[in-house]
PDB file of C-alpha atoms in Angstrom:
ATOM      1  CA  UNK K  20     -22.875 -11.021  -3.950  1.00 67.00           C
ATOM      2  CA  UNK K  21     -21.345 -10.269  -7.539  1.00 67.00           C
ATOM      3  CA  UNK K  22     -17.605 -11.463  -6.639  1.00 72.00           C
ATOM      4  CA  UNK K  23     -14.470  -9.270  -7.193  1.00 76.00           C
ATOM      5  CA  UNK K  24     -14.650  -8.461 -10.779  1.00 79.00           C
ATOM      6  CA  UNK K  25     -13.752  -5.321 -12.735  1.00 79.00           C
ATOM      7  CA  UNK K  26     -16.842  -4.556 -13.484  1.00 81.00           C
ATOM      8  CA  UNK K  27     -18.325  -5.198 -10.052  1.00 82.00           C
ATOM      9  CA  UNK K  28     -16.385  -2.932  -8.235  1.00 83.00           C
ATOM     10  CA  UNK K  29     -16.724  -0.137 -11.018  1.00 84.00           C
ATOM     11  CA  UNK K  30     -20.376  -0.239 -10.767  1.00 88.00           C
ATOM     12  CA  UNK K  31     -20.880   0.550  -6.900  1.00 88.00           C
ATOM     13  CA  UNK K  32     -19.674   4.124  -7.619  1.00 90.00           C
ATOM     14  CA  UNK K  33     -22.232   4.353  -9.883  1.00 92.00           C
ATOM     15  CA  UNK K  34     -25.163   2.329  -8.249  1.00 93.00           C
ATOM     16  CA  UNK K  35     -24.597   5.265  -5.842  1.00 94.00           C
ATOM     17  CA  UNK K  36     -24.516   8.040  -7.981  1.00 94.00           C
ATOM     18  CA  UNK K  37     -27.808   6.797  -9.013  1.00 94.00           C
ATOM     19  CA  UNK K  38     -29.439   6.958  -5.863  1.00 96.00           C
ATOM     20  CA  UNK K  39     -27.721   9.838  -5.255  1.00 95.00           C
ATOM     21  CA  UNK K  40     -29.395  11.334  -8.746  1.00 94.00           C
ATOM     22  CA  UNK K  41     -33.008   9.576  -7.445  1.00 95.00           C
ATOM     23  CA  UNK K  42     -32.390  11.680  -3.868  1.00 95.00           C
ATOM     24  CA  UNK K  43     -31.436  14.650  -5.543  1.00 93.00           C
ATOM     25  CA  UNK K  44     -34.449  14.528  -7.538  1.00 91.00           C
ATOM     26  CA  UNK K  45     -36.608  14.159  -4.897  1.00 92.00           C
ATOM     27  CA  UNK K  46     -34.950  16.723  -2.678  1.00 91.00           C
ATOM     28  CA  UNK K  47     -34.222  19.306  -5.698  1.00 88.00           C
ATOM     29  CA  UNK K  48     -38.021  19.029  -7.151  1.00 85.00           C
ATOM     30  CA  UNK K  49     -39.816  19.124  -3.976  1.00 86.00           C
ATOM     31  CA  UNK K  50     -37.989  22.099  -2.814  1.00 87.00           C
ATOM     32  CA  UNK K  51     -37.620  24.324  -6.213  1.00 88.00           C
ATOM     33  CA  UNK K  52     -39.553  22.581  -9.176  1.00 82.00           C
ATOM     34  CA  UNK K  53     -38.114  20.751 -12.257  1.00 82.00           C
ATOM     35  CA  UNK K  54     -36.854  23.614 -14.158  1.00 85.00           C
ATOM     36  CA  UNK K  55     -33.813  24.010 -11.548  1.00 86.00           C
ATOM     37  CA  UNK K  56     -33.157  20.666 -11.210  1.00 87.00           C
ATOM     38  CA  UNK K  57     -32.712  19.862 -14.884  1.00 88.00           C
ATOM     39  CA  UNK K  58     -30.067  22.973 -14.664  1.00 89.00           C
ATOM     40  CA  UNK K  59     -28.314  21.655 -11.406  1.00 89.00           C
ATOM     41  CA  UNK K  60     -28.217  18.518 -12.856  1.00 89.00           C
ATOM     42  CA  UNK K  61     -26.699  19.563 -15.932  1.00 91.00           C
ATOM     43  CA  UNK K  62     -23.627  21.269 -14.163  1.00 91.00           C
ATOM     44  CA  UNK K  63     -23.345  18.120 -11.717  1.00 89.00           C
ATOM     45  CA  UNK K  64     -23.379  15.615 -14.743  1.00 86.00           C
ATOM     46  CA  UNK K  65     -20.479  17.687 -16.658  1.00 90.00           C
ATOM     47  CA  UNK K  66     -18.387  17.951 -13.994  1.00 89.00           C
ATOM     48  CA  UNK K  67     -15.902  16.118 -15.059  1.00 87.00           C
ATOM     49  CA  UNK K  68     -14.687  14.589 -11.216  1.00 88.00           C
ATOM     50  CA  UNK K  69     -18.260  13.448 -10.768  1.00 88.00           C
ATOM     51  CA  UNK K  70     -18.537  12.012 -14.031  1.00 83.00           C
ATOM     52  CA  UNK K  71     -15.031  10.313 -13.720  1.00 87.00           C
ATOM     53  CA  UNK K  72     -15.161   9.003 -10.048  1.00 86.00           C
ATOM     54  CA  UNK K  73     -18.914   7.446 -10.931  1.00 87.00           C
ATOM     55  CA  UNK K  74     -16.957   4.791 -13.433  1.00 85.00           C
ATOM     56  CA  UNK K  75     -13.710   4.434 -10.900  1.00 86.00           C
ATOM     57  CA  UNK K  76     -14.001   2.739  -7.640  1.00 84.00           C
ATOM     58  CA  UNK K  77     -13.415   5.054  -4.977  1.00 88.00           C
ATOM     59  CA  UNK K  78     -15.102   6.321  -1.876  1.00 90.00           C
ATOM     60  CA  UNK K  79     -15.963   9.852  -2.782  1.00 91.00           C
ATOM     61  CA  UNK K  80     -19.439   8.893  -4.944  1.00 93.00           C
ATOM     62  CA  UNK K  81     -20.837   6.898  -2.060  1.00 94.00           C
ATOM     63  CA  UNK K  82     -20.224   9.600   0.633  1.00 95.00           C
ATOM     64  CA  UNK K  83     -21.028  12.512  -1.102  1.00 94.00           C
ATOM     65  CA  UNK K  84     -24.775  10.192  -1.497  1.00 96.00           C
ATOM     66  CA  UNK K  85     -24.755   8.871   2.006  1.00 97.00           C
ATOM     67  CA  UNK K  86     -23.807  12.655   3.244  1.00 96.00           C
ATOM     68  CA  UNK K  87     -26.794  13.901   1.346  1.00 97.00           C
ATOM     69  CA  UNK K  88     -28.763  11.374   2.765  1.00 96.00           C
ATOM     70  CA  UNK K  89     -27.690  12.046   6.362  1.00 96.00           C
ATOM     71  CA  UNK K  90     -28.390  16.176   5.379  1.00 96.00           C
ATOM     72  CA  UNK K  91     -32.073  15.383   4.006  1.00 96.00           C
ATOM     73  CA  UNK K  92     -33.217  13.757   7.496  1.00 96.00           C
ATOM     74  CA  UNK K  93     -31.485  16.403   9.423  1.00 95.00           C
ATOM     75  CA  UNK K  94     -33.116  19.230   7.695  1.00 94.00           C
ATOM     76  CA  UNK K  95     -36.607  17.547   8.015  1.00 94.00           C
ATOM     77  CA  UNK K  96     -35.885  17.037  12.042  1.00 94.00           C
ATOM     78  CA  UNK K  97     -35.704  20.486  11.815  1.00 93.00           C
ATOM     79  CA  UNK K  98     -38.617  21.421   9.815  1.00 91.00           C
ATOM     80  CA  UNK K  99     -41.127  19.111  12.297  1.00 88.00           C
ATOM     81  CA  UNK K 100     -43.116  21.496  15.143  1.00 86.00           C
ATOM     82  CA  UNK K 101     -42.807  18.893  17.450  1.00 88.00           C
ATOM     83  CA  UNK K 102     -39.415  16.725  18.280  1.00 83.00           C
ATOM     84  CA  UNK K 103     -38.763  14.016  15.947  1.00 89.00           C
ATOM     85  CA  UNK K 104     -35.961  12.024  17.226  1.00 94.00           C
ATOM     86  CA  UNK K 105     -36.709   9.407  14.675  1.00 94.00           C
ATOM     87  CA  UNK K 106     -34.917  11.570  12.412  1.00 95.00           C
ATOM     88  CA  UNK K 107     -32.204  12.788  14.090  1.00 96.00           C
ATOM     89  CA  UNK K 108     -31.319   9.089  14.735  1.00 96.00           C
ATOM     90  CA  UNK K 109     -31.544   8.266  11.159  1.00 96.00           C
ATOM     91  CA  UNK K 110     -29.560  11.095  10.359  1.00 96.00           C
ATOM     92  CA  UNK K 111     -26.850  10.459  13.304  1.00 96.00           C
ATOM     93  CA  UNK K 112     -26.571   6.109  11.910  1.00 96.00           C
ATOM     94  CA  UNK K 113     -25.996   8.173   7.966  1.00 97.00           C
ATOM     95  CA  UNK K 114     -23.267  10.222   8.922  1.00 96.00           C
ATOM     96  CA  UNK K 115     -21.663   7.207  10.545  1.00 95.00           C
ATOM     97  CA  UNK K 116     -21.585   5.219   7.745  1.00 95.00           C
ATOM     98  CA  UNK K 117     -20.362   8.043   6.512  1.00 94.00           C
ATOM     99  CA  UNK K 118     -17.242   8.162   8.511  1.00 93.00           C
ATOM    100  CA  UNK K 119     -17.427   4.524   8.368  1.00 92.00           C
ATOM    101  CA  UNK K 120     -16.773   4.906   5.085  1.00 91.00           C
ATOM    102  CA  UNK K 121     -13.889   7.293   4.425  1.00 90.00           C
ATOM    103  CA  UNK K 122     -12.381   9.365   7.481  1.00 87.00           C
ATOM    104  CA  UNK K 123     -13.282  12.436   5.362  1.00 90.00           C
ATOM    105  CA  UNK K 124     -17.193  11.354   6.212  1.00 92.00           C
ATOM    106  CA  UNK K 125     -16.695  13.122   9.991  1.00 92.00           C
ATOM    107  CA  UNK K 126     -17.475  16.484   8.859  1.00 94.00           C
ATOM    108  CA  UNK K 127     -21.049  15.347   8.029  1.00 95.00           C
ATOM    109  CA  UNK K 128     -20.949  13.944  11.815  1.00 94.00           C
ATOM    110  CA  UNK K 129     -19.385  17.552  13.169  1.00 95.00           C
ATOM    111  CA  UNK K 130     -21.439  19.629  10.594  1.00 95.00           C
ATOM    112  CA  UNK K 131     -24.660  17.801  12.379  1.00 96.00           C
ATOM    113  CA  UNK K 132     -23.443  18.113  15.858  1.00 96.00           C
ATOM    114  CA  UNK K 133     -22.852  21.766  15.711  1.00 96.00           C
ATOM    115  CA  UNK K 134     -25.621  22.321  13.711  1.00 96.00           C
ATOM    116  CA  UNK K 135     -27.827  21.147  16.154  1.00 95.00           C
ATOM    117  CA  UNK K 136     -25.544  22.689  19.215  1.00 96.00           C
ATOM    118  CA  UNK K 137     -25.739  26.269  17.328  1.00 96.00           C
ATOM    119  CA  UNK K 138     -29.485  26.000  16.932  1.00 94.00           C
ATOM    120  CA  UNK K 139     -29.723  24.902  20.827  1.00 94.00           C
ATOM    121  CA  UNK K 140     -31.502  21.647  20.565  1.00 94.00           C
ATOM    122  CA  UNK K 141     -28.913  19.962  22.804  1.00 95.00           C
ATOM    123  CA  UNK K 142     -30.864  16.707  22.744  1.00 94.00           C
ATOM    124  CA  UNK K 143     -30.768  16.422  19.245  1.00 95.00           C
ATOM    125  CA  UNK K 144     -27.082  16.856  19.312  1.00 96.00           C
ATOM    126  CA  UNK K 145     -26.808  14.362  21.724  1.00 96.00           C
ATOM    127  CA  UNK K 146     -29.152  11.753  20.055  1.00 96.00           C
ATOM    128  CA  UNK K 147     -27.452  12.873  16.615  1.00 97.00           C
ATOM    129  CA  UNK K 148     -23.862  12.048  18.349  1.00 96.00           C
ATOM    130  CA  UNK K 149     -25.074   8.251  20.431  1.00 97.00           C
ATOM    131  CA  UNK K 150     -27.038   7.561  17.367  1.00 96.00           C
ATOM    132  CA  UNK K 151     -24.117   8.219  15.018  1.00 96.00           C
ATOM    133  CA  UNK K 152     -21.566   5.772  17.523  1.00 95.00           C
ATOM    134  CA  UNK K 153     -22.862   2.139  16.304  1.00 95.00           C
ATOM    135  CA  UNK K 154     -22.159   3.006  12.416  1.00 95.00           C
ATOM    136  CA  UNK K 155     -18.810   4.516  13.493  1.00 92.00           C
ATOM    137  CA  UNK K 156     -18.010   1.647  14.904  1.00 89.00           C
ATOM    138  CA  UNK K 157     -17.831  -0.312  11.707  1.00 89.00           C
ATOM    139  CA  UNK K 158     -14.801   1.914  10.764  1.00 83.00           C
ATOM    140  CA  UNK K 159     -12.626   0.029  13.606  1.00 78.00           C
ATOM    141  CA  UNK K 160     -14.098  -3.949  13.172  1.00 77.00           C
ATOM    142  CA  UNK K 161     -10.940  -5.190  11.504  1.00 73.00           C
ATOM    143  CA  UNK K 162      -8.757  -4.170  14.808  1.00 71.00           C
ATOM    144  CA  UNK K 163      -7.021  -7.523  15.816  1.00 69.00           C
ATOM    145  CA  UNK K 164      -3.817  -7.997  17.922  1.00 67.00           C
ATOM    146  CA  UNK K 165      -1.535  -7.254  15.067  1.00 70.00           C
ATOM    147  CA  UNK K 166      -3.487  -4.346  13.892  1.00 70.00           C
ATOM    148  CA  UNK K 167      -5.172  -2.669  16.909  1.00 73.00           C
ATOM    149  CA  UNK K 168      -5.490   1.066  18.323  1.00 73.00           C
ATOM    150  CA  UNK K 169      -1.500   1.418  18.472  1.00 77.00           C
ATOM    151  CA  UNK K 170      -0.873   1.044  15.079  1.00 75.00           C
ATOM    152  CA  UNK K 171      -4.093   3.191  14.280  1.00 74.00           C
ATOM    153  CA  UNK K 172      -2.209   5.640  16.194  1.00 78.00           C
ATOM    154  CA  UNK K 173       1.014   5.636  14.736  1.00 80.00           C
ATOM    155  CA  UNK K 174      -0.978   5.247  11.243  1.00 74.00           C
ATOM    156  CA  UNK K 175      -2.487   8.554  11.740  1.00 78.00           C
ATOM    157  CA  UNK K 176       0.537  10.433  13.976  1.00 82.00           C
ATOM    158  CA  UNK K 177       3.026   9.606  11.114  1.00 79.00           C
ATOM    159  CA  UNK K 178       0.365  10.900   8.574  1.00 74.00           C
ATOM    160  CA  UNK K 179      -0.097  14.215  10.575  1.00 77.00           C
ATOM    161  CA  UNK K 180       3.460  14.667  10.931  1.00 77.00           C
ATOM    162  CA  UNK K 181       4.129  14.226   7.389  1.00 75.00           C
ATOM    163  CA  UNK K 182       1.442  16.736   6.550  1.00 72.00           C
ATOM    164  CA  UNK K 183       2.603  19.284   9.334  1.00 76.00           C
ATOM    165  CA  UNK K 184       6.178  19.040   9.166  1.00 73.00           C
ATOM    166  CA  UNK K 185       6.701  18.553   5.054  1.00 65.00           C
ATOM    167  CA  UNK K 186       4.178  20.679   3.788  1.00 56.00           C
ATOM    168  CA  UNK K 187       6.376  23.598   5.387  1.00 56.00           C
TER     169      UNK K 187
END
């Protein structure tokens, strides 16, 4: 939409660390009042990762919003009396796009899993885990025959190697 530019690709971190500030908001106020979330805020703002990966493209901005996103849903499938699998669905396609993301976005999809597996709602861990499969599958759309599940596994067996094996 806005081309590969500097400036373009800068900005995405922070487009989502502004939605992330508008969920936050929402989440914080409704939960605790405004008093707390001007003091949360204030630590989150000078932290100085936060405020230096909103200005730097890289992938930890937009999945710590889209994780935070994926928890809000969860929590309110939770909260309902009766089942809502609306949510749980919702919250299942987040955490997808979380992992679709940035590898590191599958603990929001194990986090949610076991959540719901430790709290014995077995079909919301199920619809969590089918829901969460479509988004996941973005991760894996440029596989082609050069670059296909092989190499994905030697990418990530040479990776685990070098962390088991060096870090010794």
């Amino acid at each position: 939409i806005v081309g590969f530019s500097l400036q373009a690709l800068k900005s995405i971190s922070f487009i989502y660390f502004l939605i992330f500030i508008a969920l936050f908001y929402g989440y914080f106020k409704k939960k605790y009042g405004k008093e707390p979330f001007l003091i949360a805020m204030v630590i989150l703002i000078t932290n100085s990762l936060i405020f230096e990966y909103s200005f730097v493209y890289r992938p930890e901005i937009p999945l710590m919003t889209i994780g935070f996103l994926s928890y809000i849903f969860l929590e309110r499938s939770l909260e309902q009396e009766r089942p809502s699998y609306a949510l749980v669905t919702l919250s299942g396609l987040i955490a997808g796009l979380g992992f679709a993301l940035h590898l590191n976005g599958i603990i929001f999809l194990a986090a949610g899993f076991l959540l719901y597996l430790t709290l014995r709602r077995y079909k919301y861990a199920l619809t969590f885990f089918l829901a969460s499969l479509p988004t996941i599958a973005i991760y894996f759309y440029d596989f082609t025959a050069d670059y296909n599940l092989d190499f994905f596994y030697y990418q990530i067996s040479k990776y685990l190697h070098l962390l088991f094996y060096h870090s010794m």
